[in-house]
Coordinates of C-alpha atoms in Angstrom, one line a residue:
X1 CA 3.0 17.7 -19.4
X2 CA 0.0 17.0 -17.4
X3 CA 0.4 15.6 -13.8
X4 CA -0.5 12.0 -13.6
X5 CA -4.1 11.2 -12.7
X6 CA -5.9 8.2 -11.3
X7 CA -8.1 6.7 -14.3
X8 CA -10.4 4.6 -12.0
X9 CA -10.8 3.4 -8.4
X10 CA -11.5 0.0 -7.2
X11 CA -14.3 -1.3 -5.0
X12 CA -13.8 -4.0 -2.6
X13 CA -15.0 -5.3 0.6
X14 CA -12.3 -3.9 2.8
X15 CA -13.2 -0.4 4.1
X16 CA -10.1 0.0 6.1
X17 CA -6.5 -1.7 5.7
X18 CA -6.3 -4.3 8.5
X19 CA -6.9 -7.7 7.2
X20 CA -5.9 -7.1 3.4
X21 CA -3.8 -9.6 2.1
X22 CA -0.2 -8.8 1.8
X23 CA 0.0 -9.7 -1.7
X24 CA -2.5 -10.2 -4.5
X25 CA -3.4 -13.7 -5.4
X26 CA -3.0 -15.0 -2.2
X27 CA -7.0 -15.2 -2.0
X28 CA -8.5 -15.8 -5.1
X29 CA -11.8 -15.6 -3.7
X30 CA -11.6 -11.9 -3.0
X31 CA -13.8 -10.0 -5.6
X32 CA -13.3 -6.4 -6.8
X33 CA -14.6 -4.3 -9.3
X34 CA -12.8 -1.3 -11.2
X35 CA -14.8 1.4 -11.9
X36 CA -13.3 4.2 -14.5
X37 CA -13.6 7.9 -13.7
X38 CA -16.0 9.7 -16.3
X39 CA -13.2 10.9 -18.5
X40 CA -11.9 7.4 -19.1
X41 CA -15.3 5.6 -19.6
X42 CA -14.7 4.5 -23.2
X43 CA -15.1 1.0 -24.2
X44 CA -12.8 1.5 -27.1
X45 CA -10.0 1.7 -24.3
X46 CA -10.7 -1.8 -23.4
X47 CA -10.7 -3.4 -27.0
X48 CA -8.7 -6.6 -26.7
X49 CA -8.4 -6.8 -23.0
X50 CA -10.9 -9.6 -23.2
X51 CA -8.2 -12.0 -24.4
X52 CA -6.4 -11.8 -21.4
X53 CA -6.7 -13.8 -18.1
X54 CA -4.7 -11.5 -15.8
X55 CA -4.3 -8.1 -15.7
X56 CA -1.7 -5.4 -13.6
X57 CA -3.4 -2.9 -11.8
X58 CA -0.9 0.1 -10.9
X59 CA -2.7 2.1 -8.0
X60 CA -1.7 4.4 -5.0
X61 CA -1.1 3.5 -1.5
X62 CA -3.5 6.3 -0.9
X63 CA -3.3 5.9 2.9
X64 CA 0.3 5.9 3.2
X65 CA 0.8 9.1 1.4
X66 CA 3.7 11.3 3.1
X67 CA 5.9 14.3 3.0
X68 CA 9.2 12.6 3.4
X69 CA 10.6 9.1 3.0
X70 CA 13.2 6.9 4.6
X71 CA 15.8 4.7 2.6
X72 CA 14.9 1.7 4.9
X73 CA 11.9 0.0 6.2
X74 CA 10.9 -2.8 8.3
X75 CA 9.1 -5.5 6.5
X76 CA 5.9 -6.8 8.3
X77 CA 7.0 -10.3 7.1
X78 CA 10.4 -10.3 8.8
X79 CA 8.6 -9.6 12.5
X80 CA 9.0 -5.5 11.9
X81 CA 12.6 -5.8 13.6
X82 CA 14.7 -6.0 10.4
X83 CA 15.4 -3.1 8.4
X84 CA 16.1 -3.5 4.6
X85 CA 16.4 -0.9 1.8
X86 CA 12.9 0.4 0.6
X87 CA 13.6 -0.7 -2.9
X88 CA 14.2 -4.4 -1.7
X89 CA 10.6 -4.4 -0.3
X90 CA 7.0 -4.0 -1.3
X91 CA 6.3 -1.8 1.6
X92 CA 3.6 1.2 1.1
X93 CA 6.0 3.9 2.7
X94 CA 8.0 4.7 -0.4
X95 CA 9.3 8.0 -2.1
X96 CA 6.3 7.6 -4.7
X97 CA 3.6 5.5 -3.0
X98 CA 2.5 3.5 -6.0
X99 CA 1.6 -0.1 -5.7
X100 CA 1.5 -3.1 -8.3
X101 CA -0.7 -6.0 -8.2
X102 CA -1.5 -8.8 -10.5
X103 CA -5.1 -10.0 -10.6
X104 CA -7.6 -12.3 -12.6
X105 CA -9.8 -10.4 -14.9
X106 CA -13.2 -12.6 -14.5
X107 CA -15.2 -10.4 -16.8
X108 CA -15.4 -7.1 -18.6
X109 CA -19.0 -5.3 -18.2
X110 CA -19.4 -2.8 -20.8
X111 CA -22.8 -1.3 -20.3
X112 CA -23.5 0.0 -16.7
X113 CA -24.5 3.1 -15.0
X114 CA -21.0 3.6 -14.3
X115 CA -20.0 2.9 -17.9
X116 CA -17.5 -0.1 -18.4
X117 CA -16.2 -2.0 -15.4
X118 CA -13.8 -4.8 -14.8
X119 CA -14.7 -7.6 -12.2
X120 CA -11.4 -8.7 -10.9
X121 CA -10.8 -11.5 -8.1
X122 CA -7.3 -11.9 -5.8
X123 CA -7.0 -8.1 -5.2
X124 CA -4.9 -6.8 -2.3
X125 CA -6.7 -3.3 -2.3
X126 CA -8.9 -1.3 -0.3
X127 CA -12.3 0.0 -1.4
X128 CA -12.0 3.2 -3.1
X129 CA -8.1 2.9 -4.0
X130 CA -7.1 5.0 -7.0
X131 CA -5.9 3.0 -10.2
X132 CA -3.3 4.8 -12.2
X133 CA -3.0 2.2 -14.9
X134 CA -3.9 -1.1 -16.4
X135 CA -1.8 -3.3 -18.5
X136 CA -2.3 -7.0 -19.4
X137 CA -0.2 -9.9 -18.0
X138 CA 1.7 -11.4 -20.4
X139 CA 2.8 -14.8 -19.4
X140 CA 6.1 -15.2 -21.7
X141 CA 7.6 -12.1 -20.2
X142 CA 6.1 -11.6 -17.0
X143 CA 6.6 -14.9 -15.8
X144 CA 10.2 -15.7 -14.9
X145 CA 10.2 -19.4 -13.4
X146 CA 13.9 -19.1 -12.5
X147 CA 13.7 -15.8 -10.7
X148 CA 15.3 -15.7 -7.3
X149 CA 13.0 -14.6 -4.2
X150 CA 15.7 -12.7 -2.2
X151 CA 14.7 -12.6 1.7
X152 CA 11.0 -13.7 0.8
X153 CA 12.5 -17.2 -0.2
X154 CA 13.2 -17.9 3.6
X155 CA 9.6 -16.9 4.6
X156 CA 7.3 -19.6 5.0
X157 CA 3.6 -19.2 3.8
X158 CA 2.0 -21.1 7.1
X159 CA -1.6 -21.0 6.8
X160 CA -3.8 -21.0 9.9
X161 CA -6.7 -23.5 10.5
X162 CA -9.7 -21.3 10.8
X163 CA -12.2 -22.4 13.4
X164 CA -15.7 -20.8 12.2
X165 CA -18.4 -21.8 14.5
X166 CA -21.6 -22.8 12.7
X167 CA -23.6 -20.2 14.2
X168 CA -21.4 -17.5 12.6
X169 CA -21.1 -19.2 9.1
X170 CA -25.0 -19.2 8.9
X171 CA -25.1 -15.6 8.8
X172 CA -22.8 -15.0 5.6
X173 CA -23.5 -15.8 2.2
X174 CA -21.1 -18.7 0.7
X175 CA -19.1 -16.4 -1.6
X176 CA -18.3 -13.9 1.3
X177 CA -17.3 -16.7 3.8
X178 CA -15.1 -18.3 1.4
X179 CA -13.2 -15.0 0.9
X180 CA -13.4 -14.3 4.7
X181 CA -11.9 -18.0 5.5
X182 CA -9.1 -17.2 3.0
X183 CA -8.3 -13.9 4.7
X184 CA -8.1 -15.1 8.2
X185 CA -6.0 -18.2 6.8
X186 CA -3.5 -15.8 5.9
X187 CA -3.2 -14.4 9.6
X188 CA -3.8 -10.7 9.4
X189 CA -2.1 -9.9 12.5
X190 CA 1.1 -7.9 12.5
X191 CA 4.0 -10.3 12.8
X192 CA 5.2 -8.7 16.1
X193 CA 2.0 -9.4 17.7
X194 CA 1.5 -13.0 19.4
X195 CA -0.9 -12.5 22.2
X196 CA -2.9 -15.9 22.5
X197 CA -5.5 -13.8 24.7
X198 CA -6.1 -10.9 22.6
X199 CA -9.2 -10.4 20.5
X200 CA -8.7 -8.9 17.3
X201 CA -11.0 -7.3 14.8
X202 CA -11.5 -6.8 11.0
X203 CA -14.0 -5.3 8.7
X204 CA -15.1 -6.9 5.4
X205 CA -18.1 -7.0 3.1
X206 CA -20.1 -5.0 5.6
X207 CA -19.4 -7.3 8.5
X208 CA -17.2 -6.7 11.9
X209 CA -15.3 -9.9 12.6
X210 CA -13.7 -10.8 16.0
X211 CA -11.0 -13.4 16.3
X212 CA -8.2 -14.8 18.6
X213 CA -5.3 -16.7 17.8
X214 CA -4.7 -19.2 20.6
X215 CA -1.9 -21.0 19.1
X216 CA 0.5 -20.9 16.1
X217 CA -1.7 -23.1 13.8
X218 CA -5.3 -21.8 14.8
X219 CA -7.2 -18.8 14.3
X220 CA -10.9 -19.1 16.2
X221 CA -13.7 -16.6 15.0
X222 CA -15.4 -15.5 18.3
X223 CA -17.9 -13.2 17.1
X224 CA -19.3 -11.4 13.8
X225 CA -21.9 -8.6 13.4
X226 CA -23.2 -6.7 10.4
X227 CA -21.7 -3.0 10.4
X228 CA -24.0 -0.1 10.9
X229 CA -24.3 2.0 8.1

């Protein structure tokens, strides 16, 4: 039996981990493109996928691969101070660094220089993340309205009010601006950091964005510059 191999990679606006939403679908404006590896660029493999609105991406936490593993982890959403079993969390530090994301399938483009590609939105993956499999989201089996949420049910989904000065907004095209607002509203800081004076930074879509979080409800963009290529 051959070792499991990636079938594709995803192209997104995140060159590094900081700022990526903690779950898929939280920022629907985020766009991504799934590009298949050469040996999987067969349009027949996608036959019928166009009928689905959403798909599952099964992927590798490629920046979290390690030799050993721990049976407990500290979920960031609990402030990084509480330990839970790794299998009760979606931590990237797992025995096998496999991630699972449900994304919206915007379109399928069959004829490109890279073969067939999938255009998706709502992805929570870093640029270049290896994709191991793609499966259709099937509502009648994949949606369980009465499911219990465990410890995540007590976590508030509080969004920050993003103050984005006009002189910075004018630099960015509308689609990128909408996605960036969504990212910042999720509060990309680690939960254990709460310094109103500290300036944070993230890179997205070729931009370096600086911001502060002066209070519990507000995030203020302090600077934005083009990244050097």
